[in-house]
XYZ file of C-alpha atoms in Angstrom:
597
model
C 3.419 -88.462 -46.725
C 4.782 -87.183 -43.451
C 4.987 -90.327 -41.349
C 4.488 -90.767 -37.601
C 8.154 -91.662 -37.003
C 9.274 -88.608 -38.909
C 6.954 -86.447 -36.835
C 8.311 -87.920 -33.604
C 11.859 -87.388 -34.854
C 11.101 -83.745 -35.679
C 9.658 -83.172 -32.213
C 12.809 -84.646 -30.665
C 15.041 -82.463 -32.821
C 13.024 -79.380 -31.974
C 13.183 -80.241 -28.289
C 16.933 -80.728 -28.494
C 17.277 -77.416 -30.331
C 15.222 -75.638 -27.710
C 17.257 -77.264 -24.952
C 20.507 -76.252 -26.615
C 19.315 -72.693 -26.983
C 18.149 -72.577 -23.376
C 21.608 -73.698 -22.255
C 23.315 -70.670 -23.769
C 24.809 -68.691 -20.921
C 26.306 -65.228 -21.203
C 27.878 -63.467 -18.263
C 29.848 -60.249 -17.833
C 32.255 -59.110 -15.178
C 33.178 -55.414 -15.107
C 36.112 -54.173 -13.069
C 38.270 -51.063 -12.847
C 42.026 -51.230 -12.482
C 42.681 -47.751 -13.863
C 39.592 -45.629 -13.347
C 41.698 -42.467 -13.101
C 42.691 -43.151 -16.723
C 39.015 -43.726 -17.631
C 39.092 -47.454 -18.326
C 36.784 -50.361 -17.570
C 37.894 -53.968 -17.914
C 35.198 -56.264 -19.287
C 35.202 -60.033 -19.206
C 32.497 -61.780 -21.205
C 31.882 -65.501 -20.785
C 29.903 -67.341 -23.451
C 28.795 -70.934 -22.980
C 26.578 -73.158 -25.107
C 27.210 -71.628 -28.547
C 28.910 -74.424 -30.460
C 29.868 -72.952 -33.833
C 32.885 -72.633 -36.083
C 32.947 -68.947 -35.252
C 31.046 -66.467 -33.087
C 30.538 -62.870 -34.130
C 30.533 -60.565 -31.106
C 28.966 -57.161 -31.701
C 28.819 -53.784 -29.965
C 25.886 -51.395 -30.600
C 26.626 -48.307 -32.673
C 23.971 -46.118 -31.021
C 21.978 -45.725 -27.813
C 18.179 -45.958 -28.035
C 16.600 -42.622 -27.173
C 19.497 -40.698 -28.712
C 19.240 -40.770 -32.476
C 22.845 -40.551 -33.616
C 25.370 -43.180 -34.684
C 27.973 -42.865 -31.931
C 30.355 -45.665 -32.894
C 30.827 -47.018 -29.387
C 33.345 -49.570 -30.623
C 35.880 -46.742 -30.996
C 36.499 -46.996 -27.244
C 37.345 -50.716 -27.293
C 40.952 -51.870 -26.828
C 42.764 -55.170 -26.368
C 39.991 -57.465 -27.579
C 41.026 -61.108 -27.166
C 39.327 -64.469 -26.815
C 40.357 -67.725 -25.162
C 38.946 -71.172 -24.557
C 40.237 -73.465 -21.833
C 43.142 -71.068 -21.418
C 44.173 -71.206 -25.088
C 44.061 -68.148 -27.333
C 41.531 -68.152 -30.151
C 41.999 -66.367 -33.454
C 40.066 -63.105 -33.665
C 39.335 -61.092 -36.787
C 37.697 -57.653 -37.006
C 35.092 -58.066 -39.768
C 33.115 -54.829 -39.353
C 33.561 -51.598 -37.440
C 31.612 -53.081 -34.498
C 32.045 -56.857 -35.013
C 34.803 -59.151 -33.805
C 34.776 -62.683 -35.264
C 36.034 -65.338 -32.840
C 37.099 -68.589 -34.499
C 35.899 -70.784 -31.662
C 35.998 -74.161 -33.468
C 32.810 -75.267 -31.697
C 34.343 -74.705 -28.271
C 31.794 -75.184 -25.489
C 32.995 -72.126 -23.616
C 34.627 -68.898 -24.791
C 36.047 -66.106 -22.676
C 36.324 -62.619 -24.140
C 38.344 -59.822 -22.569
C 38.495 -56.192 -23.650
C 38.934 -52.719 -22.228
C 36.712 -49.688 -22.817
C 37.952 -46.117 -22.679
C 35.113 -43.964 -21.308
C 35.647 -40.236 -21.043
C 32.638 -38.411 -22.478
C 30.343 -36.662 -20.027
C 26.734 -36.945 -21.134
C 23.622 -38.860 -20.150
C 24.066 -41.190 -23.122
C 27.767 -42.089 -23.019
C 29.919 -43.939 -20.510
C 32.239 -41.959 -18.265
C 34.789 -43.239 -15.749
C 37.175 -41.408 -13.463
C 38.647 -41.851 -9.990
C 35.382 -40.774 -8.330
C 32.837 -43.004 -10.083
C 31.924 -45.033 -13.136
C 28.848 -44.412 -15.229
C 28.274 -47.394 -17.500
C 25.975 -46.521 -20.376
C 25.370 -50.116 -21.379
C 25.386 -49.788 -25.169
C 28.916 -48.416 -24.932
C 30.196 -51.124 -22.576
C 28.613 -54.485 -23.373
C 28.692 -56.668 -26.473
C 26.455 -59.504 -27.603
C 26.847 -62.633 -29.745
C 25.232 -62.148 -33.135
C 21.857 -63.895 -33.237
C 21.477 -64.016 -29.458
C 19.862 -60.673 -28.614
C 17.035 -62.542 -26.905
C 19.366 -64.510 -24.641
C 19.564 -63.673 -20.917
C 22.760 -62.467 -19.332
C 24.253 -61.573 -15.980
C 26.481 -58.670 -15.032
C 28.816 -58.716 -12.043
C 30.293 -55.370 -11.087
C 33.519 -55.296 -9.100
C 33.703 -51.754 -7.685
C 37.041 -50.033 -7.480
C 38.649 -49.667 -4.045
C 36.570 -47.291 -1.935
C 33.499 -47.538 -4.149
C 30.638 -49.017 -2.193
C 27.452 -48.698 -4.214
C 25.894 -49.784 -7.494
C 22.669 -48.232 -8.792
C 20.774 -49.682 -11.751
C 17.337 -50.736 -12.912
C 18.571 -54.279 -13.526
C 17.255 -57.062 -11.303
C 19.729 -58.165 -8.618
C 20.815 -61.804 -8.409
C 19.970 -63.068 -4.954
C 22.973 -63.961 -2.819
C 25.544 -62.427 -5.189
C 26.862 -58.987 -4.355
C 26.644 -56.408 -7.137
C 25.422 -59.035 -9.588
C 22.434 -58.431 -11.850
C 20.469 -60.216 -14.518
C 18.825 -59.149 -17.740
C 16.216 -61.271 -19.467
C 17.608 -60.254 -22.877
C 20.035 -57.776 -24.375
C 17.354 -55.183 -25.060
C 16.902 -55.013 -21.282
C 20.652 -54.901 -20.650
C 21.192 -52.141 -23.210
C 18.329 -50.200 -21.653
C 19.788 -50.340 -18.140
C 22.589 -47.894 -17.270
C 24.721 -48.603 -14.197
C 26.197 -46.106 -11.716
C 29.116 -47.319 -9.584
C 30.788 -45.340 -6.817
C 29.868 -43.612 -3.573
C 26.703 -41.906 -4.779
C 24.160 -40.566 -2.290
C 21.181 -42.919 -2.499
C 17.674 -42.335 -1.170
C 14.277 -43.737 -2.036
C 10.577 -42.994 -1.837
C 7.266 -44.566 -2.796
C 5.006 -43.100 -5.469
C 2.046 -44.698 -7.248
C 2.778 -47.951 -5.442
C 6.287 -48.142 -6.912
C 9.612 -47.868 -5.091
C 11.813 -45.165 -6.592
C 15.540 -44.966 -5.917
C 17.502 -41.768 -6.519
C 21.283 -42.014 -6.900
C 22.928 -38.586 -6.639
C 26.514 -38.280 -7.896
C 28.562 -35.098 -7.563
C 27.009 -33.561 -4.471
C 24.754 -30.530 -4.513
C 22.522 -28.310 -2.439
C 19.472 -30.540 -2.807
C 17.077 -31.326 0.032
C 16.398 -35.060 -0.071
C 13.187 -34.897 1.938
C 11.784 -32.159 -0.278
C 12.725 -34.042 -3.429
C 11.024 -37.193 -2.170
C 7.747 -35.311 -1.789
C 7.919 -33.250 -4.957
C 9.187 -35.933 -7.327
C 6.375 -38.153 -6.067
C 3.820 -35.468 -6.945
C 4.980 -35.421 -10.544
C 5.042 -39.213 -10.783
C 1.546 -39.545 -9.369
C 0.126 -37.055 -11.877
C 1.666 -38.941 -14.769
C 0.490 -42.312 -13.491
C -3.019 -40.923 -12.998
C -3.225 -39.913 -16.654
C -2.378 -43.395 -17.912
C -4.235 -45.275 -15.189
C -1.329 -47.542 -14.251
C 2.396 -47.518 -13.577
C 4.186 -50.258 -15.535
C 7.102 -50.680 -13.096
C 7.875 -52.624 -9.955
C 10.812 -50.332 -9.196
C 12.464 -47.337 -10.822
C 15.937 -45.763 -10.615
C 16.947 -42.130 -11.129
C 20.679 -41.703 -11.774
C 21.470 -38.004 -11.340
C 24.830 -36.542 -12.305
C 25.416 -33.199 -10.609
C 28.130 -31.060 -12.170
C 29.039 -27.371 -11.992
C 26.779 -26.985 -15.013
C 24.765 -29.873 -16.337
C 21.577 -30.779 -18.095
C 19.776 -33.265 -20.284
C 18.265 -36.657 -19.692
C 17.893 -40.047 -21.318
C 14.973 -42.367 -20.740
C 15.130 -46.094 -20.078
C 12.563 -48.805 -19.431
C 12.643 -48.520 -15.634
C 15.289 -45.875 -15.064
C 16.622 -42.585 -16.331
C 19.864 -40.644 -16.306
C 19.592 -36.926 -15.551
C 22.183 -34.193 -15.840
C 21.895 -31.340 -13.334
C 23.804 -28.392 -11.902
C 24.754 -29.161 -8.329
C 23.812 -25.715 -6.997
C 20.519 -25.283 -8.840
C 18.226 -26.751 -6.208
C 17.814 -23.710 -3.945
C 16.412 -21.303 -6.532
C 12.838 -21.560 -7.793
C 13.963 -21.552 -11.396
C 16.659 -24.150 -10.845
C 14.504 -26.403 -8.692
C 11.553 -26.285 -11.072
C 13.955 -26.890 -13.946
C 15.034 -30.123 -12.287
C 11.427 -31.192 -11.676
C 10.596 -30.444 -15.320
C 13.429 -32.756 -16.342
C 12.041 -35.415 -14.011
C 8.574 -34.904 -15.522
C 9.932 -35.189 -19.054
C 12.060 -38.293 -18.625
C 9.580 -40.100 -16.398
C 6.810 -39.547 -18.950
C 8.921 -41.559 -21.383
C 7.962 -44.629 -19.328
C 4.813 -44.493 -21.372
C 5.524 -42.236 -24.338
C 8.490 -43.841 -26.191
C 9.269 -46.892 -24.072
C 5.811 -48.471 -24.325
C 3.623 -46.110 -26.330
C 6.102 -45.955 -29.178
C 6.499 -45.647 -32.943
C 6.639 -49.103 -34.486
C 10.207 -48.510 -35.714
C 11.544 -48.036 -32.176
C 11.760 -51.641 -31.082
C 12.858 -54.311 -31.453
C 16.001 -52.359 -32.200
C 18.595 -52.775 -34.899
C 21.779 -51.908 -33.008
C 23.911 -51.888 -36.169
C 22.086 -49.183 -38.100
C 19.814 -46.155 -37.873
C 16.207 -46.896 -36.850
C 14.097 -44.417 -38.789
C 10.738 -43.004 -37.747
C 8.806 -39.896 -38.752
C 7.118 -39.742 -35.345
C 9.690 -38.256 -32.985
C 7.498 -35.148 -32.895
C 5.136 -37.338 -30.856
C 7.759 -39.282 -28.927
C 9.809 -36.270 -27.847
C 7.724 -33.251 -28.800
C 4.623 -34.382 -26.938
C 6.798 -35.304 -23.959
C 8.186 -31.755 -23.943
C 4.609 -30.463 -24.089
C 3.396 -32.677 -21.268
C 6.202 -31.772 -18.886
C 4.460 -28.386 -18.606
C 1.044 -29.955 -18.050
C 2.384 -32.208 -15.321
C 4.154 -29.306 -13.623
C 0.819 -27.475 -13.640
C -1.161 -30.441 -12.338
C 1.422 -31.157 -9.635
C 1.102 -27.562 -8.425
C 4.587 -26.258 -9.263
C 3.349 -23.653 -11.730
C -0.024 -21.926 -11.972
C -2.409 -21.409 -14.880
C -0.905 -18.057 -15.815
C 2.595 -19.556 -15.882
C 1.305 -22.358 -18.053
C -0.310 -20.176 -20.721
C 2.799 -17.968 -20.779
C 4.950 -21.029 -21.403
C 2.666 -22.114 -24.222
C 2.903 -18.699 -25.838
C 6.675 -18.795 -25.524
C 6.754 -22.253 -27.112
C 4.746 -21.063 -30.100
C 6.904 -17.946 -30.505
C 10.064 -20.043 -30.306
C 8.986 -22.138 -33.289
C 7.598 -19.193 -35.254
C 10.923 -17.392 -34.791
C 12.858 -20.387 -36.111
C 13.491 -19.741 -39.788
C 14.016 -23.448 -40.449
C 10.443 -24.144 -39.293
C 9.353 -22.677 -42.632
C 11.602 -25.142 -44.434
C 11.435 -28.463 -42.587
C 8.282 -30.209 -41.352
C 7.922 -32.007 -38.032
C 7.783 -35.406 -39.717
C 10.875 -34.626 -41.804
C 12.720 -33.376 -38.718
C 11.916 -36.686 -37.032
C 13.126 -38.794 -39.927
C 16.291 -36.732 -40.381
C 17.188 -36.768 -36.681
C 20.117 -39.065 -37.461
C 21.810 -36.523 -39.719
C 20.564 -33.161 -38.428
C 19.321 -32.996 -34.826
C 22.607 -34.037 -33.225
C 24.846 -32.635 -35.961
C 23.909 -28.962 -36.192
C 26.020 -26.561 -38.200
C 26.113 -22.818 -38.711
C 23.159 -22.958 -41.139
C 20.898 -25.321 -39.181
C 18.657 -22.540 -37.901
C 17.873 -21.600 -41.501
C 17.085 -25.095 -42.710
C 15.691 -27.204 -39.894
C 13.459 -27.261 -36.824
C 13.692 -29.369 -33.690
C 11.115 -32.128 -33.402
C 11.096 -31.306 -29.690
C 9.930 -27.714 -30.117
C 7.749 -28.235 -33.197
C 6.239 -31.345 -31.621
C 5.477 -29.394 -28.458
C 3.505 -26.842 -30.481
C 1.706 -29.560 -32.463
C 0.776 -31.209 -29.142
C -0.652 -27.914 -27.920
C -2.700 -27.334 -31.080
C -3.921 -30.936 -31.252
C -4.890 -30.917 -27.566
C -6.950 -27.759 -27.980
C -8.533 -28.978 -31.212
C -9.697 -32.193 -29.528
C -11.034 -30.361 -26.469
C -12.862 -27.862 -28.688
C -14.331 -30.544 -30.963
C -15.649 -32.525 -27.975
C -16.889 -29.473 -26.060
C -14.409 -30.054 -23.272
C -15.151 -33.754 -22.713
C -11.936 -35.148 -24.271
C -8.340 -34.059 -24.766
C -4.985 -35.321 -25.981
C -4.759 -37.125 -22.617
C -7.409 -39.547 -23.858
C -5.508 -40.204 -27.068
C -2.256 -40.907 -25.232
C -3.896 -43.306 -22.802
C -5.773 -45.109 -25.576
C -2.607 -45.480 -27.651
C -0.670 -46.759 -24.647
C -3.292 -49.441 -24.082
C -3.374 -50.291 -27.794
C 0.398 -50.775 -27.900
C 0.197 -52.868 -24.741
C -2.537 -55.064 -26.217
C -0.933 -55.467 -29.650
C 2.541 -55.827 -28.128
C 4.034 -53.539 -30.745
C 4.451 -49.898 -31.582
C 2.016 -47.746 -33.532
C 2.123 -46.613 -37.131
C 1.621 -43.001 -38.148
C -1.785 -43.906 -39.580
C -2.837 -45.629 -36.353
C -1.974 -42.621 -34.220
C -3.876 -40.270 -36.530
C -6.841 -42.665 -36.557
C -6.979 -42.627 -32.757
C -6.899 -38.825 -32.699
C -9.834 -38.786 -35.102
C -11.709 -41.435 -33.140
C -11.371 -39.558 -29.849
C -12.131 -36.143 -31.334
C -14.842 -37.231 -33.751
C -13.424 -35.044 -36.532
C -10.965 -35.376 -39.403
C -7.371 -34.353 -38.796
C -6.326 -34.646 -42.459
C -5.961 -30.897 -42.934
C -4.273 -30.540 -39.541
C -1.639 -33.120 -40.508
C -1.203 -31.514 -43.915
C -0.550 -28.109 -42.345
C 1.363 -28.834 -39.167
C 2.791 -32.360 -39.229
C 3.798 -32.852 -42.844
C 3.723 -29.194 -43.799
C 5.355 -25.984 -42.619
C 2.369 -23.690 -42.190
C 2.657 -21.230 -39.259
C 0.504 -22.073 -36.252
C -2.874 -20.346 -36.070
C -2.237 -19.775 -32.382
C -4.877 -17.092 -31.817
C -7.638 -19.448 -32.958
C -6.456 -22.511 -31.081
C -5.661 -20.789 -27.799
C -8.877 -18.833 -28.228
C -10.784 -22.119 -27.925
C -9.713 -22.116 -24.269
C -10.353 -18.421 -23.718
C -6.658 -17.521 -23.867
C -5.924 -14.179 -25.448
C -2.655 -13.930 -27.347
C -1.105 -10.734 -28.614
C 2.126 -10.114 -30.488
C 3.943 -7.387 -28.564
C 6.090 -6.721 -31.636
C 3.098 -6.136 -33.922
C 3.289 -2.774 -35.680
C 6.862 -2.188 -34.569
C 9.791 -1.779 -36.914
C 12.702 -3.148 -34.928
C 16.128 -2.827 -36.612
C 17.813 -6.170 -37.039
C 21.206 -7.173 -38.404
C 20.500 -10.901 -38.306
C 23.628 -12.427 -36.797
C 24.657 -14.430 -33.780
C 28.155 -14.077 -32.411
C 30.524 -15.540 -29.875
C 33.564 -14.102 -28.150
C 36.536 -16.373 -28.814
C 40.035 -15.495 -27.607
C 39.017 -11.858 -27.330
C 37.538 -11.753 -30.829
C 33.847 -11.362 -31.723
C 33.173 -14.079 -34.287
C 29.991 -14.530 -36.336
C 28.521 -17.970 -35.620
C 25.328 -17.810 -37.706
C 23.585 -15.557 -40.208
C 19.784 -15.558 -40.487
C 18.340 -16.223 -43.915
C 17.149 -13.058 -45.720
C 18.418 -10.800 -42.934
C 20.468 -7.651 -43.585
C 23.681 -9.539 -42.892
C 22.634 -12.385 -45.196
C 21.718 -10.084 -48.100
C 24.747 -7.812 -47.791
C 27.370 -10.522 -47.502
C 28.414 -10.995 -43.866
C 29.552 -14.581 -43.343
C 29.940 -17.089 -40.549
C 33.520 -17.020 -39.172
C 33.912 -13.332 -39.938
C 35.512 -11.391 -37.095
C 33.482 -8.241 -36.473
C 35.761 -5.305 -35.661
C 33.358 -2.361 -35.551
C 29.999 -1.006 -36.689
C 30.007 2.631 -37.810
C 33.506 2.757 -36.264
C 32.126 1.723 -32.843
C 34.197 -1.255 -31.577
C 32.252 -4.469 -31.149
C 32.894 -5.948 -27.723
C 29.816 -8.043 -26.888
C 26.397 -9.038 -28.272
C 26.046 -7.296 -31.623
C 22.248 -6.995 -31.852
C 22.119 -5.123 -28.530
C 24.667 -2.493 -29.529
C 23.246 1.082 -29.316
C 24.507 1.724 -32.837
C 21.950 -0.867 -33.998
C 19.129 -0.445 -31.472
C 19.312 3.323 -31.936
C 19.135 3.106 -35.724
C 16.096 2.784 -37.963
C 15.090 0.134 -40.442
C 16.583 1.199 -43.773
C 19.645 2.862 -42.268
C 22.943 1.901 -43.888
C 25.722 0.901 -41.476
C 29.415 0.450 -42.114
C 30.454 -2.944 -40.801
C 34.197 -3.494 -40.518
C 35.257 -7.108 -40.313
C 38.247 -9.332 -40.788
C 37.903 -12.321 -43.102
C 40.776 -14.716 -43.699
C 43.207 -12.183 -42.241
C 42.037 -9.314 -44.447
C 40.129 -6.308 -43.047
C 37.162 -5.185 -45.129
C 34.266 -2.714 -44.892
C 30.707 -3.681 -45.790
C 27.681 -1.464 -46.231
C 24.700 -3.148 -44.611
C 21.118 -1.881 -44.884
C 19.194 -2.706 -41.703
C 15.996 -4.683 -42.132
C 13.077 -5.150 -39.719
C 13.160 -8.031 -37.263
C 10.691 -10.768 -38.292
C 10.478 -12.148 -34.764
C 7.278 -12.199 -32.757
C 6.891 -11.798 -28.997
C 3.694 -13.311 -27.640
C 1.875 -12.187 -24.525
C -0.722 -14.721 -23.384
C -3.384 -14.423 -20.702
C -6.631 -16.102 -19.717
C -9.655 -14.011 -20.620
C -11.599 -13.249 -17.399
C -14.721 -12.927 -19.543
C -14.369 -16.297 -21.264
C -17.562 -18.036 -22.339
C -18.790 -21.223 -20.691
C -17.709 -23.171 -23.760
C -14.215 -21.726 -23.506
C -14.057 -22.465 -19.795
C -14.983 -26.087 -20.473
C -12.143 -26.400 -22.979
C -9.730 -24.662 -20.602
C -10.621 -27.001 -17.744
C -10.213 -30.146 -19.814
C -7.027 -28.861 -21.451
C -5.285 -28.040 -18.199
C -6.720 -30.957 -16.254
C -7.000 -29.047 -12.986
């Protein structure tokens, strides 16, 4: 029998345990003594963990970027002390340092991080600024991911600003708090002299931190970024943030973005803002990364949180998480008024053609591409185009087809918008991510039809998109401009390196593939015409006919050789899309619901 005294004793023990856990305090101080050499100095103070040893760990990857990046490779000079006395430290795993703390009440950890990789997902420090991508800077005590922490930033001399989505600590300059390590690891920090401006959109304050200068117009950006944000918020019915931070890195050439819970990091070209193409390209990036507030960060595959920071986190649903986000950036640009309906349908045709012209799309499914992201998406090689497809591009096309199928099945009363909103609310209610079966079930519930065959063909299979049928639902006519043409095609991609034209890829079943041209061959001439630039555009090829035999002279491993290559026809399609002015009322209803304008 479990007696009353025993019960009281258990309650006391539990209370003491809870108190002890609540007294755990973890604080960081980041400073920069040699930013020109790309270093950050990190001091980590741990209090309230009374154990024989403490394992301190650094993440091996950054959520949102599905590649093991081994951030611990940048760590130097790891040491630990207590009350001024050195503690023994042992490296027990590639990303784990074991501190033999002997139940010390307080432990201080010091280490340096070398940060010199420019990207939106990796830390970078130089004399002008510090970008702290948190998974590559901060560590955590094993077993204490749910513990709160504070971060104090000590800017280098002349640096005056810190931009981050973390909550500031009142009364302490450049000091921030995170309720747990998932929040800390999801909150990048920009330190320097960045140009900062803000605006309100959807009832939320948005801060923009511009590093690197540029020809941007702040007042114009305030208005136009707000338009995109308001369209996205309108679709989901609510904005989940109290404040949001855009960290924008402007370089001579830049691109890419990485989403976070209440912030994002964007890469941009500093002189892109004054051309329509460049400006709209930036707004598309804003639309994409901001949409991740819902799709990925909250409406997410069940595998993507809580995170395992030591290992890969596998999901077969990145075609939804990233592919649908790529699809919706176009819809939001349309709804915000930055492109028109004709631009939109042209983009959709181009998206379909891009996937259909990817040979690997006939080999790898969208779900397989998602699952294999860790070994393929970020590690492409010379044969990747023949064996794989991007879950971004394939997911974008699946989003298009699914959207049109839902709108058609419901006679223009529902669309993929309704599915996304319903799944967002479901994840919010259940406080967890969705399974593949749950997402499919919601699609079927909203549309009222089975999507079993759809999934078999397009999600888990590699069947080409029936784009004429699907776009036809909305009264969009699509024609292949290459239909009936016999376009000569060698089937290679090349790059000029140190004055040499080198083969970088060979398309499966192309003339080059069949007749033995290899990657890393140096192309000297074709029919004795010197090769000096893009091979496929050479008159000796464009002026030939399918079936013609060409002499290709190349150098392989220092030896010059001649190959006879029989030209084959290009398999690529070129789609021309336009809205039918004579569309039926049913088609117009689908078109209206699909575009949302």
